[in-house]
Short mmCIF file of C-alpha atoms and ligand atoms in Angstrom, two decimals:
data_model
loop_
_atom_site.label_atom_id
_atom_site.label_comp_id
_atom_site.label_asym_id
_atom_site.label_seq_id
_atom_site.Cartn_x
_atom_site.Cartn_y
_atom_site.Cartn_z
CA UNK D 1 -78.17 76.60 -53.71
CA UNK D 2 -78.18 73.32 -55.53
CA UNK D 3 -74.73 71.84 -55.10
CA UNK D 4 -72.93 69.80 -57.39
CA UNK D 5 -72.16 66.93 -55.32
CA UNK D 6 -73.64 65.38 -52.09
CA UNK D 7 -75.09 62.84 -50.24
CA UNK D 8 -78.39 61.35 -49.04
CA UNK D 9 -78.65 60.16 -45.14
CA UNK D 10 -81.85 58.40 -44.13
CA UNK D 11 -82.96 56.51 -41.02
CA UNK D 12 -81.47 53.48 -42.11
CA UNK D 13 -78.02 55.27 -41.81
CA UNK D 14 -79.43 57.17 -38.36
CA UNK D 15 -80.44 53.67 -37.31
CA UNK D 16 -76.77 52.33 -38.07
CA UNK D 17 -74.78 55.05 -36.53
CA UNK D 18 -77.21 54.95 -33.25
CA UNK D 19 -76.16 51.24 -32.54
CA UNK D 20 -72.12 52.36 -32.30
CA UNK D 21 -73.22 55.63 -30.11
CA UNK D 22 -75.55 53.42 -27.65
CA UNK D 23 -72.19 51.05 -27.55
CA UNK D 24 -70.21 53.94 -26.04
CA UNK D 25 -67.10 51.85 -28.22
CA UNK D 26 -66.42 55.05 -31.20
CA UNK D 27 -63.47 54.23 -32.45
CA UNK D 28 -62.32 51.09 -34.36
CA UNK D 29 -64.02 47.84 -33.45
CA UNK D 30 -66.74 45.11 -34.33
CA UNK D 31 -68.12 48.11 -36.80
CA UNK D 32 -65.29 48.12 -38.98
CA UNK D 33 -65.35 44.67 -39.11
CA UNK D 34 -68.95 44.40 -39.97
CA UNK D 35 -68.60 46.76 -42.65
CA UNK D 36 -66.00 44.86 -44.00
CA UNK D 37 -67.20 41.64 -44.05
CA UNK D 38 -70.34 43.43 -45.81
CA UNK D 39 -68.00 45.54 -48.04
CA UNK D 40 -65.81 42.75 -49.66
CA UNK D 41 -68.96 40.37 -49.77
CA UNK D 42 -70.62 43.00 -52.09
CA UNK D 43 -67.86 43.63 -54.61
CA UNK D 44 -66.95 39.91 -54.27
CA UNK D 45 -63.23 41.20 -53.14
CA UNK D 46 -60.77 38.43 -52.38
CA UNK D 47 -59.38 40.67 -49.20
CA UNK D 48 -60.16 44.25 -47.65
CA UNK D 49 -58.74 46.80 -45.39
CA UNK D 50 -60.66 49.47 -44.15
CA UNK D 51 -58.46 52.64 -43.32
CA UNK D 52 -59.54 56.37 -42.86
CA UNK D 53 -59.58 57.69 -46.32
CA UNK D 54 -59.03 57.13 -49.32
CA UNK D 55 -56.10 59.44 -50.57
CA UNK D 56 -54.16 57.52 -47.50
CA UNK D 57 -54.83 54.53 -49.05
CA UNK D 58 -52.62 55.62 -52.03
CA UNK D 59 -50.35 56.31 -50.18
CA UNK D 60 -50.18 52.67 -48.45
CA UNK D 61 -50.55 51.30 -51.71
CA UNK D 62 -47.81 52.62 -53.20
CA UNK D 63 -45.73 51.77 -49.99
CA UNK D 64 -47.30 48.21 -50.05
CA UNK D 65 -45.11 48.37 -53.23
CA UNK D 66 -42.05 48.48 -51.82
CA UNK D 67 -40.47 50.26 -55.04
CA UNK D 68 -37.45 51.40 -55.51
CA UNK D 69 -36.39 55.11 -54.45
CA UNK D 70 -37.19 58.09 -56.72
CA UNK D 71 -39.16 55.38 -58.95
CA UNK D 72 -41.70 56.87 -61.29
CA UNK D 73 -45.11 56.42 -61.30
CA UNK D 74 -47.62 57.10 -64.01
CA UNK D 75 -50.64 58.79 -63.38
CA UNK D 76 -53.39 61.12 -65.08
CA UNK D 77 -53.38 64.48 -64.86
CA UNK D 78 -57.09 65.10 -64.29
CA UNK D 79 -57.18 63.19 -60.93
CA UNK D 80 -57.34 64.52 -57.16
CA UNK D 81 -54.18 65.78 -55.55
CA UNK D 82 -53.71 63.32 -52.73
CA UNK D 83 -53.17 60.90 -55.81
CA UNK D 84 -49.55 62.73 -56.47
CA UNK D 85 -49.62 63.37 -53.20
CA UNK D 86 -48.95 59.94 -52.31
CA UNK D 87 -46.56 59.59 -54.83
CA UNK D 88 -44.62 62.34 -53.12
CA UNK D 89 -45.20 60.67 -49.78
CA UNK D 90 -43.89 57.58 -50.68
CA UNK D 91 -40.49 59.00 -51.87
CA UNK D 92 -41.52 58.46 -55.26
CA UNK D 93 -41.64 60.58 -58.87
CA UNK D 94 -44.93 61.56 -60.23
CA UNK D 95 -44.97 61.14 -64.49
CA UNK D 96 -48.59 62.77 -65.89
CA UNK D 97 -50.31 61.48 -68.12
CA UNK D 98 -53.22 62.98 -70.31
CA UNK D 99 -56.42 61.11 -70.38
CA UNK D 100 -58.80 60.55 -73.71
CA UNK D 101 -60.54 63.14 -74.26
CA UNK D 102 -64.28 61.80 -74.87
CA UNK D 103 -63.72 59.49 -71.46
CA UNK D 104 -61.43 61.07 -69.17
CA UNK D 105 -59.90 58.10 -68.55
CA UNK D 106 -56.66 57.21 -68.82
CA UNK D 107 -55.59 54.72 -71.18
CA UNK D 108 -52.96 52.31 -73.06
CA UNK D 109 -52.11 55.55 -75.57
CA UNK D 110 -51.70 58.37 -73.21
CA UNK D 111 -49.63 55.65 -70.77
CA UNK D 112 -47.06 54.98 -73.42
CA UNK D 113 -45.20 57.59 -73.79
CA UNK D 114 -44.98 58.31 -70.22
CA UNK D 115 -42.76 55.04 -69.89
CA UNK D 116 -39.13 55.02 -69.05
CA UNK D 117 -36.73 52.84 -67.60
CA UNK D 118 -37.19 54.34 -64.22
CA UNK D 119 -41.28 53.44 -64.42
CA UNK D 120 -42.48 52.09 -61.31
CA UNK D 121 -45.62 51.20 -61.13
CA UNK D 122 -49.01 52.88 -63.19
CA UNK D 123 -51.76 54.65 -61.05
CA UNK D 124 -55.12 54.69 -62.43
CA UNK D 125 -58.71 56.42 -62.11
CA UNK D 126 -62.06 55.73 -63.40
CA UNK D 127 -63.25 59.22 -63.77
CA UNK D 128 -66.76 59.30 -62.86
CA UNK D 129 -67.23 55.81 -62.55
CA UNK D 130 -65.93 54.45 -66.50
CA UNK D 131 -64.19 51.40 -66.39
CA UNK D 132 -60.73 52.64 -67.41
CA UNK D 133 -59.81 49.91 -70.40
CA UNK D 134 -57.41 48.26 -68.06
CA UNK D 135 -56.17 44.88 -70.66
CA UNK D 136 -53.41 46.69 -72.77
CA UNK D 137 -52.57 48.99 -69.50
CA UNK D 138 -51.96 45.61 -67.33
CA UNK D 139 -49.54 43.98 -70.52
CA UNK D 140 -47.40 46.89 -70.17
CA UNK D 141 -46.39 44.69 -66.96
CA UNK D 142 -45.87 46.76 -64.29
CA UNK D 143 -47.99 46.89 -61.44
CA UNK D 144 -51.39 48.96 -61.06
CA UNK D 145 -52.86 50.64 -58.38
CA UNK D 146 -56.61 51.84 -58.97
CA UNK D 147 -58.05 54.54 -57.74
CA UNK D 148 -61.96 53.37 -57.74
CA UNK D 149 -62.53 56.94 -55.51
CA UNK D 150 -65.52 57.33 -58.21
CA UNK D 151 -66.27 53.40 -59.01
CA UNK D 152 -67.56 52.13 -55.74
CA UNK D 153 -70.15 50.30 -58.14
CA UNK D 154 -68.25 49.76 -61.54
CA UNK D 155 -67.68 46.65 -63.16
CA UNK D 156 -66.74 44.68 -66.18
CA UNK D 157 -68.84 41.68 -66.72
CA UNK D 158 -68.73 40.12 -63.13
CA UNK D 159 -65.68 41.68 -61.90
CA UNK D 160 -65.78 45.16 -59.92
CA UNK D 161 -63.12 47.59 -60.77
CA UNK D 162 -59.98 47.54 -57.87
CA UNK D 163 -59.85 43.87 -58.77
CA UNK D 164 -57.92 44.73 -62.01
CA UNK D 165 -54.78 45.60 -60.66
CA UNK D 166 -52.37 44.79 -58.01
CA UNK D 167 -54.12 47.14 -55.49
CA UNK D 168 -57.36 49.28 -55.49
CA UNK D 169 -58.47 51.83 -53.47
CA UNK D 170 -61.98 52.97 -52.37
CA UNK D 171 -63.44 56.31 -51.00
CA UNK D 172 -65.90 57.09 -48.69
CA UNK D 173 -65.57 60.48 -48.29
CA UNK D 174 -68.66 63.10 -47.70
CA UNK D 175 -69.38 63.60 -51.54
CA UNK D 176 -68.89 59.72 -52.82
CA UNK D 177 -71.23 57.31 -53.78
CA UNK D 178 -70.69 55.24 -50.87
CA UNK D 179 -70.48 58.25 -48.52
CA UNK D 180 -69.84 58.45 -44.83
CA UNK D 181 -67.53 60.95 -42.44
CA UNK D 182 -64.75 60.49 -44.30
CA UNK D 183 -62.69 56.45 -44.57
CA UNK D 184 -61.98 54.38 -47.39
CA UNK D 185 -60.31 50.73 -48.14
CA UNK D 186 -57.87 49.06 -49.83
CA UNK D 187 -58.28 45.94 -51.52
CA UNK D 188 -55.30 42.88 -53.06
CA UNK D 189 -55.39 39.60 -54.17
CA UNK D 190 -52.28 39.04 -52.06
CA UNK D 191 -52.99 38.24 -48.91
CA UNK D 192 -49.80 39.28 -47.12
CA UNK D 193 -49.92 42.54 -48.32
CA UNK D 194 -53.15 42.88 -46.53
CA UNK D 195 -51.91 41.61 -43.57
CA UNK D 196 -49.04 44.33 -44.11
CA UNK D 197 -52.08 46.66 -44.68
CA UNK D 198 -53.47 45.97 -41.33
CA UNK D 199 -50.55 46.59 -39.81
CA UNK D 200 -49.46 49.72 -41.19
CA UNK D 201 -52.94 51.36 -40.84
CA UNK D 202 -52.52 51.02 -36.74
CA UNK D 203 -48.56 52.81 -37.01
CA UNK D 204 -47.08 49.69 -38.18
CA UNK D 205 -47.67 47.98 -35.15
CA UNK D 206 -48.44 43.96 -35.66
CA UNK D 207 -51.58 43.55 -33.15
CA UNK D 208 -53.20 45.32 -30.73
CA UNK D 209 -53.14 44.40 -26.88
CA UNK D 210 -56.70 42.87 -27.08
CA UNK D 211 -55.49 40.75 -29.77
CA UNK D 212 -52.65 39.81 -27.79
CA UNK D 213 -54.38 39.44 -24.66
CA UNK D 214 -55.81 35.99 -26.23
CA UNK D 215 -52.54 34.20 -25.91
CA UNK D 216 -49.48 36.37 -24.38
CA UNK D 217 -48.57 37.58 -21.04
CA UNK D 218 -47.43 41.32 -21.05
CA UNK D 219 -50.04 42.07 -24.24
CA UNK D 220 -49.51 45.38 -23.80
CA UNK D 221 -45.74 45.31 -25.02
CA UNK D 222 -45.77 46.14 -28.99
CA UNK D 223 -44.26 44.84 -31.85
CA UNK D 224 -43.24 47.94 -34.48
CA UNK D 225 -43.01 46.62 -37.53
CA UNK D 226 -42.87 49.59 -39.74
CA UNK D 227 -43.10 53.23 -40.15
CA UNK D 228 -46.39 54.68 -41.17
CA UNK D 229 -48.79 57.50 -39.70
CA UNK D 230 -52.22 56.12 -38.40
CA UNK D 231 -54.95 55.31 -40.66
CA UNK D 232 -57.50 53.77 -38.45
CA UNK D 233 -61.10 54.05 -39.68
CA UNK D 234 -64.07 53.97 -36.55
CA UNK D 235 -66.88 52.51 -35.79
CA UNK D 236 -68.92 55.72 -36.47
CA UNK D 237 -68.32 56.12 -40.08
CA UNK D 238 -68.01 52.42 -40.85
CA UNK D 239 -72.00 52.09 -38.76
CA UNK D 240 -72.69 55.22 -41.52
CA UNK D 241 -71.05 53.15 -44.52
CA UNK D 242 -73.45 49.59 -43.28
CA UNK D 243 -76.16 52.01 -44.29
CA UNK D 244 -75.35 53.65 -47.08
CA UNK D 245 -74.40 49.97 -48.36
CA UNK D 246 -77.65 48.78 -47.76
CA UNK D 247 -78.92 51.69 -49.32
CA UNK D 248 -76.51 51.59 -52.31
CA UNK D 249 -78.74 50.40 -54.94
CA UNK D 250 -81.13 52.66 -54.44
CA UNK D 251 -78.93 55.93 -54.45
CA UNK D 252 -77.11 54.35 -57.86
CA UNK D 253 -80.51 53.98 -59.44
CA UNK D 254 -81.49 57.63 -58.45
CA UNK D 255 -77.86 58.80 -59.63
CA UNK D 256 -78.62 56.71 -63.16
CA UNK D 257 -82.19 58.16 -63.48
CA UNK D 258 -81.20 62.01 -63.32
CA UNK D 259 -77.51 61.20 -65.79
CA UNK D 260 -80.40 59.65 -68.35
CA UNK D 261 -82.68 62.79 -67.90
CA UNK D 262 -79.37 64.69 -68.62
CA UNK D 263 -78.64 62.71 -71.67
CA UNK D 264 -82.08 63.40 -73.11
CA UNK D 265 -81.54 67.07 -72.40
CA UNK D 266 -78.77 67.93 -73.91
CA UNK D 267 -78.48 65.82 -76.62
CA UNK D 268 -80.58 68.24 -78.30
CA UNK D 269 -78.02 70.88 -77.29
CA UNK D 270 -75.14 71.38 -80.08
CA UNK D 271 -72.87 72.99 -78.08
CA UNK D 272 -73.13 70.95 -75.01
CA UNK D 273 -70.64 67.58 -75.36
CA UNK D 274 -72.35 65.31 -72.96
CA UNK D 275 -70.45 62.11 -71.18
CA UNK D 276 -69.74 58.66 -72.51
CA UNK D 277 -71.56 55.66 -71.25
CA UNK D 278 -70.09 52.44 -70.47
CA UNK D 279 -70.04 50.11 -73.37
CA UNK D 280 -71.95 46.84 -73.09
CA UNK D 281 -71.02 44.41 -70.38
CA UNK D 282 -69.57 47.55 -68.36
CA UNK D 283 -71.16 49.02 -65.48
CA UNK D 284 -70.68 52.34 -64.68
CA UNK D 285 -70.96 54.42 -60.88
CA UNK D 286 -71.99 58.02 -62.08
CA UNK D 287 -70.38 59.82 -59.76
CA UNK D 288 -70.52 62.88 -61.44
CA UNK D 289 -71.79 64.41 -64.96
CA UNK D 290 -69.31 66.11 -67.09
CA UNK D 291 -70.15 68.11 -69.54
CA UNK D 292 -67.70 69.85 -72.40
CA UNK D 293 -68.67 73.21 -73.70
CA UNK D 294 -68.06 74.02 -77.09
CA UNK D 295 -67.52 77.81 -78.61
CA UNK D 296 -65.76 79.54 -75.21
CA UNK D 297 -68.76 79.05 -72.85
CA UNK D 298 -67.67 77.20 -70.31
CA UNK D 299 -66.50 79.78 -67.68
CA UNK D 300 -69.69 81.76 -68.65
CA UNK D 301 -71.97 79.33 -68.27
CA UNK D 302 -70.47 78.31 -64.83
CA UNK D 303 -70.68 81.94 -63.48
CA UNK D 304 -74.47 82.05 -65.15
CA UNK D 305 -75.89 78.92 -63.07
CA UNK D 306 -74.01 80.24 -59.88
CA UNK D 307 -75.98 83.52 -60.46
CA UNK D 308 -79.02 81.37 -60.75
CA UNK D 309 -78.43 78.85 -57.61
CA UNK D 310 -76.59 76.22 -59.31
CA UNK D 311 -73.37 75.71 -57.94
CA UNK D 312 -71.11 73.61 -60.42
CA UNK D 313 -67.45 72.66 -60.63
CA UNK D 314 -64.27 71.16 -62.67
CA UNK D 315 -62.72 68.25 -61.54
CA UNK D 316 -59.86 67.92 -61.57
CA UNK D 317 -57.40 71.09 -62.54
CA UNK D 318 -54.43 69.02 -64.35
CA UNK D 319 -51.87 68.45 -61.42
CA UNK D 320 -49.10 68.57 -64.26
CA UNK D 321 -50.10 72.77 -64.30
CA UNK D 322 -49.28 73.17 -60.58
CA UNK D 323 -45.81 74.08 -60.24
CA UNK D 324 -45.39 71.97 -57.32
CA UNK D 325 -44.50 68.69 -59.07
CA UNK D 326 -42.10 70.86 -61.28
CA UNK D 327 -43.71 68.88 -64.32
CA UNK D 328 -42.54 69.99 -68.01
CA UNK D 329 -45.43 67.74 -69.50
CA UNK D 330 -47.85 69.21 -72.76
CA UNK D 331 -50.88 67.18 -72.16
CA UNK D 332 -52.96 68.92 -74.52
CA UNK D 333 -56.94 66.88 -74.00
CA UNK D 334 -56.48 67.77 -70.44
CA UNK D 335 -55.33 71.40 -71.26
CA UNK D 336 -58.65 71.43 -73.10
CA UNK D 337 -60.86 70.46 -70.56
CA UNK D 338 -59.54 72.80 -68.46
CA UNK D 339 -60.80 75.26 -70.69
CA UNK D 340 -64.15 73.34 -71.58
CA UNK D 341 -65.26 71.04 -69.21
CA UNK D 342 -67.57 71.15 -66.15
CA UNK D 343 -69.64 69.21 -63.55
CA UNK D 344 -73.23 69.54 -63.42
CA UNK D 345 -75.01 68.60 -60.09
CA UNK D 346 -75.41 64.79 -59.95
CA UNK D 347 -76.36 63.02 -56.77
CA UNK D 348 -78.91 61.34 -54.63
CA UNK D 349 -80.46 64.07 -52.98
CA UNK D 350 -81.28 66.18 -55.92
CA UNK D 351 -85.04 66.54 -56.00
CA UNK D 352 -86.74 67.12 -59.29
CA UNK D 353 -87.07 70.08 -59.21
CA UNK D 354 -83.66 70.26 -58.53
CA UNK D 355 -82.94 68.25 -61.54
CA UNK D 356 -85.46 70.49 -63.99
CA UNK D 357 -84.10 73.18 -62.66
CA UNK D 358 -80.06 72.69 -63.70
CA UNK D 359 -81.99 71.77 -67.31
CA UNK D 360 -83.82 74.81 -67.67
CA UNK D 361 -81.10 77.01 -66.24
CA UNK D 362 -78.59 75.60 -69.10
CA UNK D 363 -81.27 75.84 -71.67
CA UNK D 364 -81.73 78.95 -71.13
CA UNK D 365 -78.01 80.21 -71.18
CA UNK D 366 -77.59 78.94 -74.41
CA UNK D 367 -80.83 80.77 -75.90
CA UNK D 368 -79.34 83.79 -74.77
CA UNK D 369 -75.42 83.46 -75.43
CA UNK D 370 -74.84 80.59 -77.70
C1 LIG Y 401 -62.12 61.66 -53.47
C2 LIG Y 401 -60.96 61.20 -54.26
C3 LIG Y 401 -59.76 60.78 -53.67
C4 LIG Y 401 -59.50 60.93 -52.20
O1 LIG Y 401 -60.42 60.26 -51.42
P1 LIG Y 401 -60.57 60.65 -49.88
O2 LIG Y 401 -61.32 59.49 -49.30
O3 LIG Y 401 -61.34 61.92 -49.84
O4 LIG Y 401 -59.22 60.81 -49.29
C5 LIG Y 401 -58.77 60.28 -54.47
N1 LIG Y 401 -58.91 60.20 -55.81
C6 LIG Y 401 -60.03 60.60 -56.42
C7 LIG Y 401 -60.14 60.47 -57.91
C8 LIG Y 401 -61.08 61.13 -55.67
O5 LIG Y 401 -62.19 61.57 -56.28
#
């Protein structure tokens, strides 16, 4: 089966994760450190915070916050759960918005409406990787946390994306770009949130023993400073994320290569819609290829590839059509998608004959049923 999303491991990663094994020290250490040191030097980030995952650094970003009660806060539809999840989880409202429907993103139009006086804060994603236009979002004045779970490597001019907004928040889950067994970061400006950041990650509690060992008797006592569940990241998958960060470039130029090969594909294809590209001066991660569908053959299409070894996906079923956030919200471009849109296998260890084979499986659908 050729799945739709993925990651490549190579013995530069092996070589990594060996070091912290020999060590015998597995969970949170020099490692982290390292990796954050590298992490921030990379995307030029003022401050970072390494924590387990990603959809747990929502969460401490909205807490970092420090909002109101029952505030509400904006965010697309066609995002991941844990993103209203953490809404939830802070003791906040989640408002959906729809995205545009040739970008997925977000943007200034499908924000507007969504703001009362009750709005909080705005929660943004760059699906796939697009820089979300984030100018006329950030004069709306509240604050912004982004979600950069897909824009590890996105950018605008010099500037990486989670340096837009108040907060931003990486992922390093399985299936990202910058993918290791599971953690993720969150990155401010403000200094003292991050040092609230660091805190909150380890239960709220202001320094470890070791730390305290340097220059207190009894180092062992605590100091609680808050209430929050433990987000540590470890040595293991921050040795696998050293890798896959030295490795980055070459896993965003193989991701770049087959969404090109794509493009020339199906641009001859009528009925396939096929993703937009960053404008000029942007930089986009190509996390994943979305395609729309036009005349009704999405579902067919998706049940023709599985048939034929191609496993493929949607991403994301609008949140604002659970019933769990009790939303009342018509957000027609997403309700579209739903019904048209679909992710083709895009990542760095699809072979080319992987690739040609997703090409001439679609090609061939639509000689037959189109
Ligand atoms: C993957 C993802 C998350 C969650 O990241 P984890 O590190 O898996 O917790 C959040 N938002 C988006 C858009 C994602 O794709």
């Amino acid at each position: 089966m050729i799945n739709v999303f993925g990651a490549k491991i190579t013995e530069v990663e092996r070589e990594e994760v060996n070091k912290v094994l020999g060590s015998n020290w597995l969970g949170i250490g020099n490692t982290v450190s390292e990796f954050e040191t590298a992490f921030k030097k990379r995307l030029k980030l003022p401050n970072f915070v390494m924590v387990d995952n990603a959809s747990n650094g929502l969460f401490m970003s909205l807490k970092l916050l420090a909002l109101p009660p029952g505030s509400e806060i904006i965010l697309p539809t066609l995002t991941f759960a844990s993103c209203a999840q953490a809404v939830m989880l802070a003791g906040h409202r989640p408002v959906f918005a729809d995205i545009e429907l040739d970008t997925q993103n977000i943007s200034a139009a499908t924000i507007e409406p969504c703001i009362t006086r009750r709005t909080g804060a705005i929660m943004i994603v760059h699906y796939a990787g697009l820089p979300v236009k984030m100018d006329p979002i950030l004069d709306f004045g509240f604050p912004v946390v982004e979600d950069c779970a897909h824009a590890v490597d996105s950018k605008v001019g010099d500037r990486y994306c989670g340096t837009f907004g108040k907060l931003g928040v990486y992922s390093y889950d399985g299936m990202k770009n910058l993918a290791t067994c599971d953690g993720g970061g969150v990155t401010s400006e403000d200094a003292e949130l991050m040092e609230r950041a660091r805190c909150l990650r380890y239960c709220g509690i202001a320094k470890s023993g070791l730390e305290n060992s340097k220059h207190k008797n009894r180092w062992w006592e605590y100091d609680i400073k808050d209430v929050f569940p433990r987000c540590l990241p470890n040595n293991v998958g921050a040795a696998l994320g050293l890798g896959q960060l030295k490795r980055l470039d070459e896993n965003q130029a193989t991701r770049k290569r087959i969404w090109d090969f794509y493009g020339e594909a199906f641009n001859r294809l009528e009925w396939i819609k096929t993703p937009a590209n960053a404008d000029a001066g942007e930089q986009h991660s190509y996390f994943t290829y979305f395609v729309r569908l036009l005349g009704g053959s999405r579902d067919g299409l998706a049940k023709y590839m599985l048939e034929k070894g191609v496993y493929t996906t949607f991403r994301y079923h609008p949140l604002h059509m659970n019933p769990i956030y009790d939303s009342d919200a018509k957000l027609p471009n997403s309700e579209v998608l739903n019904d048209t849109g679909l992710n083709i296998p895009l990542h760095p260890n699809l072979s080319d004959e992987d690739v040609n084979k997703v090409v001439e499986v679609i090609t061939e659908y639509g000689k037959q049923y189109v």
